[in-house]
PDB file of C-alpha atoms in Angstrom:
ATOM      1  CA  MET A   1      49.294 100.594  83.206  1.00  0.00           C
ATOM      2  CA  HIS A   2      52.183  98.163  84.317  1.00  0.00           C
ATOM      3  CA  THR A   3      51.417  96.349  87.796  1.00  0.00           C
ATOM      4  CA  THR A   4      53.653  93.800  89.526  1.00  0.00           C
ATOM      5  CA  LYS A   5      52.192  91.101  87.450  1.00  0.00           C
ATOM      6  CA  ASN A   6      53.789  92.429  84.524  1.00  0.00           C
ATOM      7  CA  PHE A   7      57.071  92.441  85.777  1.00  0.00           C
ATOM      8  CA  LYS A   8      56.804  89.103  88.133  1.00  0.00           C
ATOM      9  CA  PRO A   9      59.703  87.304  85.769  1.00  0.00           C
ATOM     10  CA  ILE A  10      61.817  90.059  86.744  1.00  0.00           C
ATOM     11  CA  MET A  11      61.837  90.285  90.127  1.00  0.00           C
ATOM     12  CA  LEU A  12      61.791  86.341  90.405  1.00  0.00           C
ATOM     13  CA  ALA A  13      65.234  86.516  88.480  1.00  0.00           C
ATOM     14  CA  ILE A  14      66.602  89.369  91.193  1.00  0.00           C
ATOM     15  CA  TRP A  15      65.215  86.791  94.259  1.00  0.00           C
ATOM     16  CA  ALA A  16      66.672  83.744  92.502  1.00  0.00           C
ATOM     17  CA  SER A  17      69.680  85.245  91.975  1.00  0.00           C
ATOM     18  CA  LEU A  18      70.014  86.074  95.459  1.00  0.00           C
ATOM     19  CA  LEU A  19      68.979  82.807  96.611  1.00  0.00           C
ATOM     20  CA  LEU A  20      71.839  81.644  94.206  1.00  0.00           C
ATOM     21  CA  ALA A  21      74.687  83.673  96.080  1.00  0.00           C
ATOM     22  CA  VAL A  22      73.064  82.493  99.522  1.00  0.00           C
ATOM     23  CA  ILE A  23      73.618  78.886  98.282  1.00  0.00           C
ATOM     24  CA  VAL A  24      77.273  79.772  96.781  1.00  0.00           C
ATOM     25  CA  ALA A  25      78.144  81.517 100.076  1.00  0.00           C
ATOM     26  CA  PHE A  26      77.303  78.365 102.118  1.00  0.00           C
ATOM     27  CA  GLY A  27      79.131  76.438  99.828  1.00  0.00           C
ATOM     28  CA  LEU A  28      82.221  78.067 100.378  1.00  0.00           C
ATOM     29  CA  ALA A  29      82.151  78.569 103.938  1.00  0.00           C
ATOM     30  CA  ARG A  30      81.597  82.248 103.450  1.00  0.00           C
ATOM     31  CA  TRP A  31      79.348  82.652 106.493  1.00  0.00           C
ATOM     32  CA  SER A  32      79.358  86.132 106.588  1.00  0.00           C
ATOM     33  CA  LEU A  33      78.690  86.565 103.184  1.00  0.00           C
ATOM     34  CA  ALA A  34      75.702  84.109 103.464  1.00  0.00           C
ATOM     35  CA  PHE A  35      74.299  86.253 106.296  1.00  0.00           C
ATOM     36  CA  VAL A  36      74.042  89.067 104.378  1.00  0.00           C
ATOM     37  CA  THR A  37      72.958  87.571 101.473  1.00  0.00           C
ATOM     38  CA  LEU A  38      70.235  85.795 103.045  1.00  0.00           C
ATOM     39  CA  ALA A  39      69.359  89.185 105.014  1.00  0.00           C
ATOM     40  CA  THR A  40      68.970  91.074 101.614  1.00  0.00           C
ATOM     41  CA  LEU A  41      66.946  88.214 100.077  1.00  0.00           C
ATOM     42  CA  ALA A  42      64.433  88.380 103.130  1.00  0.00           C
ATOM     43  CA  LEU A  43      64.328  92.257 103.344  1.00  0.00           C
ATOM     44  CA  SER A  44      63.486  92.592  99.755  1.00  0.00           C
ATOM     45  CA  LEU A  45      60.543  89.872 100.006  1.00  0.00           C
ATOM     46  CA  VAL A  46      58.960  92.167 102.866  1.00  0.00           C
ATOM     47  CA  PRO A  47      57.013  94.884 100.710  1.00  0.00           C
ATOM     48  CA  PRO A  48      55.292  92.363  98.113  1.00  0.00           C
ATOM     49  CA  THR A  49      54.627  90.185 101.250  1.00  0.00           C
ATOM     50  CA  LEU A  50      52.845  93.247 103.068  1.00  0.00           C
ATOM     51  CA  ALA A  51      51.194  93.994 100.087  1.00  0.00           C
ATOM     52  CA  SER A  52      49.824  90.878  99.550  1.00  0.00           C
ATOM     53  CA  ARG A  53      48.685  90.744 103.234  1.00  0.00           C
ATOM     54  CA  TRP A  54      46.766  94.008 103.215  1.00  0.00           C
ATOM     55  CA  SER A  55      45.706  93.830  99.288  1.00  0.00           C
ATOM     56  CA  LEU A  56      47.847  96.590  98.003  1.00  0.00           C
ATOM     57  CA  THR A  57      48.991  96.703  94.682  1.00  0.00           C
ATOM     58  CA  LEU A  58      52.551  98.015  94.323  1.00  0.00           C
ATOM     59  CA  PRO A  59      53.812  99.855  91.516  1.00  0.00           C
ATOM     60  CA  VAL A  60      57.024  98.256  89.793  1.00  0.00           C
ATOM     61  CA  PRO A  61      59.371 101.426  90.223  1.00  0.00           C
ATOM     62  CA  PHE A  62      58.540 101.146  94.032  1.00  0.00           C
ATOM     63  CA  LEU A  63      59.063  97.285  94.053  1.00  0.00           C
ATOM     64  CA  LEU A  64      62.533  97.511  92.186  1.00  0.00           C
ATOM     65  CA  ALA A  65      63.801 100.408  94.011  1.00  0.00           C
ATOM     66  CA  THR A  66      63.390  98.656  97.453  1.00  0.00           C
ATOM     67  CA  THR A  67      65.121  95.722  96.207  1.00  0.00           C
ATOM     68  CA  LEU A  68      68.110  97.773  95.083  1.00  0.00           C
ATOM     69  CA  PHE A  69      68.147  99.738  98.053  1.00  0.00           C
ATOM     70  CA  PHE A  70      68.349  96.882 100.377  1.00  0.00           C
ATOM     71  CA  PHE A  71      70.895  95.458  97.530  1.00  0.00           C
ATOM     72  CA  ALA A  72      73.136  98.468  98.043  1.00  0.00           C
ATOM     73  CA  SER A  73      72.709  98.959 101.812  1.00  0.00           C
ATOM     74  CA  ILE A  74      73.020  95.402 102.681  1.00  0.00           C
ATOM     75  CA  PHE A  75      74.918  93.535 100.012  1.00  0.00           C
ATOM     76  CA  LEU A  76      76.946  96.218  98.691  1.00  0.00           C
ATOM     77  CA  GLY A  77      77.394  98.036 101.825  1.00  0.00           C
ATOM     78  CA  GLU A  78      78.519  95.282 104.332  1.00  0.00           C
ATOM     79  CA  ALA A  79      79.516  92.427 102.319  1.00  0.00           C
ATOM     80  CA  PHE A  80      81.940  94.424 100.106  1.00  0.00           C
ATOM     81  CA  ASP A  81      82.086  97.000 102.572  1.00  0.00           C
ATOM     82  CA  PHE A  82      81.013  99.936 100.363  1.00  0.00           C
ATOM     83  CA  TYR A  83      80.365 102.332 103.132  1.00  0.00           C
ATOM     84  CA  GLU A  84      84.329 102.656 103.738  1.00  0.00           C
ATOM     85  CA  ARG A  85      85.613 102.413 100.170  1.00  0.00           C
ATOM     86  CA  LEU A  86      82.883 105.681  98.987  1.00  0.00           C
ATOM     87  CA  TRP A  87      82.359 108.077 101.691  1.00  0.00           C
ATOM     88  CA  TRP A  88      78.931 109.193 100.166  1.00  0.00           C
ATOM     89  CA  TRP A  89      77.472 105.804 100.346  1.00  0.00           C
ATOM     90  CA  ASP A  90      75.978 105.926 103.383  1.00  0.00           C
ATOM     91  CA  LEU A  91      74.906 109.699 102.856  1.00  0.00           C
ATOM     92  CA  ALA A  92      73.236 109.086  99.540  1.00  0.00           C
ATOM     93  CA  LEU A  93      71.382 105.606 100.809  1.00  0.00           C
ATOM     94  CA  HIS A  94      70.109 107.767 103.946  1.00  0.00           C
ATOM     95  CA  GLY A  95      68.932 110.354 101.612  1.00  0.00           C
ATOM     96  CA  PHE A  96      67.087 108.079  99.472  1.00  0.00           C
ATOM     97  CA  SER A  97      65.673 106.118 102.300  1.00  0.00           C
ATOM     98  CA  ALA A  98      64.339 109.594 103.933  1.00  0.00           C
ATOM     99  CA  ILE A  99      62.622 110.262 100.522  1.00  0.00           C
ATOM    100  CA  GLY A 100      61.019 106.773 100.292  1.00  0.00           C
ATOM    101  CA  PHE A 101      59.584 107.006 103.826  1.00  0.00           C
ATOM    102  CA  GLY A 102      58.685 110.309 103.354  1.00  0.00           C
ATOM    103  CA  LEU A 103      56.561 109.580 100.249  1.00  0.00           C
ATOM    104  CA  ILE A 104      55.233 106.552 101.880  1.00  0.00           C
ATOM    105  CA  GLY A 105      54.559 108.668 105.130  1.00  0.00           C
ATOM    106  CA  PHE A 106      52.306 111.137 102.572  1.00  0.00           C
ATOM    107  CA  LEU A 107      50.633 107.950 100.946  1.00  0.00           C
ATOM    108  CA  PHE A 108      49.488 106.785 104.643  1.00  0.00           C
ATOM    109  CA  VAL A 109      48.285 109.980 105.631  1.00  0.00           C
ATOM    110  CA  PHE A 110      46.441 111.180 102.163  1.00  0.00           C
ATOM    111  CA  MET A 111      44.704 107.448 102.871  1.00  0.00           C
ATOM    112  CA  LEU A 112      43.437 108.573 106.396  1.00  0.00           C
ATOM    113  CA  PHE A 113      41.809 110.925 104.806  1.00  0.00           C
ATOM    114  CA  GLU A 114      40.276 108.696 101.768  1.00  0.00           C
ATOM    115  CA  GLY A 115      41.933 111.029  99.179  1.00  0.00           C
ATOM    116  CA  ASP A 116      39.718 113.792  99.864  1.00  0.00           C
ATOM    117  CA  ARG A 117      42.465 116.704  99.299  1.00  0.00           C
ATOM    118  CA  PHE A 118      40.075 119.173 101.222  1.00  0.00           C
ATOM    119  CA  ALA A 119      39.956 117.288 104.415  1.00  0.00           C
ATOM    120  CA  ALA A 120      43.141 119.286 105.685  1.00  0.00           C
ATOM    121  CA  PRO A 121      45.337 121.900 104.257  1.00  0.00           C
ATOM    122  CA  PRO A 122      48.535 120.603 102.017  1.00  0.00           C
ATOM    123  CA  SER A 123      50.632 122.250 103.760  1.00  0.00           C
ATOM    124  CA  ALA A 124      49.759 120.228 107.238  1.00  0.00           C
ATOM    125  CA  ILE A 125      49.740 117.036 105.054  1.00  0.00           C
ATOM    126  CA  ALA A 126      52.922 117.854 103.790  1.00  0.00           C
ATOM    127  CA  PHE A 127      54.425 118.442 107.712  1.00  0.00           C
ATOM    128  CA  VAL A 128      53.272 115.321 108.890  1.00  0.00           C
ATOM    129  CA  THR A 129      55.259 113.819 105.908  1.00  0.00           C
ATOM    130  CA  PHE A 130      58.301 115.564 106.671  1.00  0.00           C
ATOM    131  CA  CYS A 131      57.845 114.805 110.230  1.00  0.00           C
ATOM    132  CA  VAL A 132      57.172 110.912 109.388  1.00  0.00           C
ATOM    133  CA  ALA A 133      60.602 110.544 107.401  1.00  0.00           C
ATOM    134  CA  MET A 134      62.497 112.152 110.414  1.00  0.00           C
ATOM    135  CA  THR A 135      60.941 110.275 112.875  1.00  0.00           C
ATOM    136  CA  ILE A 136      61.757 106.901 110.755  1.00  0.00           C
ATOM    137  CA  GLY A 137      65.041 108.203 110.138  1.00  0.00           C
ATOM    138  CA  ALA A 138      65.747 109.128 113.852  1.00  0.00           C
ATOM    139  CA  ILE A 139      64.386 105.693 114.723  1.00  0.00           C
ATOM    140  CA  TRP A 140      67.126 104.121 112.591  1.00  0.00           C
ATOM    141  CA  GLU A 141      70.066 106.367 114.507  1.00  0.00           C
ATOM    142  CA  ILE A 142      68.704 104.813 117.711  1.00  0.00           C
ATOM    143  CA  PHE A 143      68.996 101.211 115.940  1.00  0.00           C
ATOM    144  CA  GLU A 144      72.520 101.822 114.965  1.00  0.00           C
ATOM    145  CA  PHE A 145      73.507 103.424 118.397  1.00  0.00           C
ATOM    146  CA  GLY A 146      72.018 100.234 120.180  1.00  0.00           C
ATOM    147  CA  MET A 147      73.715  97.824 117.809  1.00  0.00           C
ATOM    148  CA  ASP A 148      77.075  99.224 118.576  1.00  0.00           C
ATOM    149  CA  GLN A 149      76.611  99.204 122.353  1.00  0.00           C
ATOM    150  CA  ILE A 150      75.391  95.657 122.888  1.00  0.00           C
ATOM    151  CA  PHE A 151      76.857  93.965 119.899  1.00  0.00           C
ATOM    152  CA  GLY A 152      80.077  95.882 119.411  1.00  0.00           C
ATOM    153  CA  LEU A 153      79.323  96.820 115.835  1.00  0.00           C
ATOM    154  CA  ASN A 154      80.829 100.092 113.969  1.00  0.00           C
ATOM    155  CA  MET A 155      77.293 100.952 112.256  1.00  0.00           C
ATOM    156  CA  GLN A 156      77.655 105.011 113.700  1.00  0.00           C
ATOM    157  CA  LYS A 157      81.202 104.494 112.143  1.00  0.00           C
ATOM    158  CA  SER A 158      82.530 108.255 113.328  1.00  0.00           C
ATOM    159  CA  GLY A 159      80.248 108.507 116.139  1.00  0.00           C
ATOM    160  CA  LEU A 160      78.573 111.973 116.646  1.00  0.00           C
ATOM    161  CA  LEU A 161      79.750 113.468 113.181  1.00  0.00           C
ATOM    162  CA  ASP A 162      78.256 110.589 111.478  1.00  0.00           C
ATOM    163  CA  THR A 163      74.613 110.719 113.175  1.00  0.00           C
ATOM    164  CA  MET A 164      74.559 114.530 112.863  1.00  0.00           C
ATOM    165  CA  GLY A 165      75.305 114.001 108.933  1.00  0.00           C
ATOM    166  CA  ASP A 166      72.799 111.115 108.378  1.00  0.00           C
ATOM    167  CA  LEU A 167      70.129 113.496 110.338  1.00  0.00           C
ATOM    168  CA  MET A 168      70.889 116.320 108.378  1.00  0.00           C
ATOM    169  CA  ILE A 169      70.776 114.170 104.975  1.00  0.00           C
ATOM    170  CA  ASN A 170      67.532 112.852 106.132  1.00  0.00           C
ATOM    171  CA  ALA A 171      65.906 116.251 106.621  1.00  0.00           C
ATOM    172  CA  VAL A 172      66.768 117.184 102.861  1.00  0.00           C
ATOM    173  CA  GLY A 173      65.222 114.075 101.897  1.00  0.00           C
ATOM    174  CA  SER A 174      62.136 114.372 103.926  1.00  0.00           C
ATOM    175  CA  LEU A 175      62.177 117.926 102.859  1.00  0.00           C
ATOM    176  CA  ILE A 176      62.110 116.509  99.069  1.00  0.00           C
ATOM    177  CA  ALA A 177      59.326 114.110  99.827  1.00  0.00           C
ATOM    178  CA  SER A 178      57.064 116.913 101.691  1.00  0.00           C
ATOM    179  CA  VAL A 179      57.102 119.487  99.149  1.00  0.00           C
ATOM    180  CA  THR A 180      56.728 116.581  96.491  1.00  0.00           C
ATOM    181  CA  GLY A 181      53.544 115.636  98.419  1.00  0.00           C
ATOM    182  CA  TYR A 182      52.524 119.456  98.756  1.00  0.00           C
ATOM    183  CA  LEU A 183      52.829 119.960  94.748  1.00  0.00           C
ATOM    184  CA  TYR A 184      51.110 116.526  94.356  1.00  0.00           C
ATOM    185  CA  LEU A 185      47.908 118.132  96.292  1.00  0.00           C
ATOM    186  CA  VAL A 186      48.122 121.644  95.102  1.00  0.00           C
ATOM    187  CA  ARG A 187      48.817 120.829  91.371  1.00  0.00           C
ATOM    188  CA  ASN A 188      48.035 117.330  90.956  1.00  0.00           C
ATOM    189  CA  ALA A 189      51.774 117.150  89.560  1.00  0.00           C
ATOM    190  CA  ALA A 190      55.357 116.935  90.938  1.00  0.00           C
ATOM    191  CA  GLY A 191      57.703 115.741  88.582  1.00  0.00           C
ATOM    192  CA  LEU A 192      59.227 112.209  88.814  1.00  0.00           C
ATOM    193  CA  LEU A 193      58.006 111.205  92.530  1.00  0.00           C
ATOM    194  CA  GLY A 194      54.680 113.096  91.904  1.00  0.00           C
ATOM    195  CA  ARG A 195      54.086 110.592  88.992  1.00  0.00           C
ATOM    196  CA  GLY A 196      55.229 107.869  91.296  1.00  0.00           C
ATOM    197  CA  LEU A 197      52.203 108.620  94.104  1.00  0.00           C
ATOM    198  CA  ALA A 198      49.502 109.054  91.690  1.00  0.00           C
ATOM    199  CA  GLN A 199      50.569 105.627  90.016  1.00  0.00           C
ATOM    200  CA  PHE A 200      50.343 104.268  93.324  1.00  0.00           C
ATOM    201  CA  ILE A 201      46.960 105.774  94.359  1.00  0.00           C
ATOM    202  CA  ASP A 202      45.320 104.940  90.703  1.00  0.00           C
ATOM    203  CA  LEU A 203      46.470 101.366  91.357  1.00  0.00           C
ATOM    204  CA  ASN A 204      44.698 101.294  94.961  1.00  0.00           C
ATOM    205  CA  LYS A 205      41.731 103.651  94.158  1.00  0.00           C
ATOM    206  CA  ARG A 206      39.590 102.026  96.827  1.00  0.00           C
ATOM    207  CA  LEU A 207      41.592 103.758  99.860  1.00  0.00           C
ATOM    208  CA  TYR A 208      41.458 107.028  98.262  1.00  0.00           C
ATOM    209  CA  GLN A 209      38.210 107.637  97.737  1.00  0.00           C
ATOM    210  CA  LYS A 210      35.319 108.953 100.368  1.00  0.00           C
ATOM    211  CA  SER A 211      33.085 105.902 101.230  1.00  0.00           C
ATOM    212  CA  LYS A 212      29.592 106.922 100.562  1.00  0.00           C
ATOM    213  CA  ASN A 213      28.387 104.739 103.390  1.00  0.00           C
ATOM    214  CA  ARG A 214      29.995 106.523 105.742  1.00  0.00           C
ATOM    215  CA  LEU A 215      28.672 109.572 104.551  1.00  0.00           C
ATOM    216  CA  LYS A 216      25.526 108.656 104.888  1.00  0.00           C
ATOM    217  CA  LYS A 217      25.964 107.604 108.731  1.00  0.00           C
TER     218      LYS A 217
END
């Protein structure tokens, strides 16, 4: 089983590259590029930092996926204007993020039941997974609206059409995540995404086992 320790050199190389890009951008007085790169680096450090604080072990694919997502959305999207160059860039990122947040929502809800598959109907857990992903997507749209109104940015692009398109893509991604969670509970398998769930649960078994002491009380 690969853990974060096995791939620590890879993650350090990615972070070192971003840090070097920040230094070069500052040296060339490319302030906006420096800010975007620094933001990408900071956000990519959030998952492992929170995992360390909460004593979680993150699967390598999760770390790589989050780092690449921040790189694609902030660094490529904003610094290199991929949102304007590629019409599907924003939609793809919204879809992938919805799936990701949905899977995280499933893991959190399943953790509340301490890994007990019979504590709640799989359909109910899947529904909560869908709601978590959609809620996060809606909050992001509110954030985009606020940034546009307060700071005069253009995060919503075409306004209502962009917002509704993002929400529909979020719904599709959320549905994929909820179906994945449902199949994992019912069949203990759900393809590649299901294996990701199983890997996280296996690496953090203490969070998904019924506490014997609690049952005795």
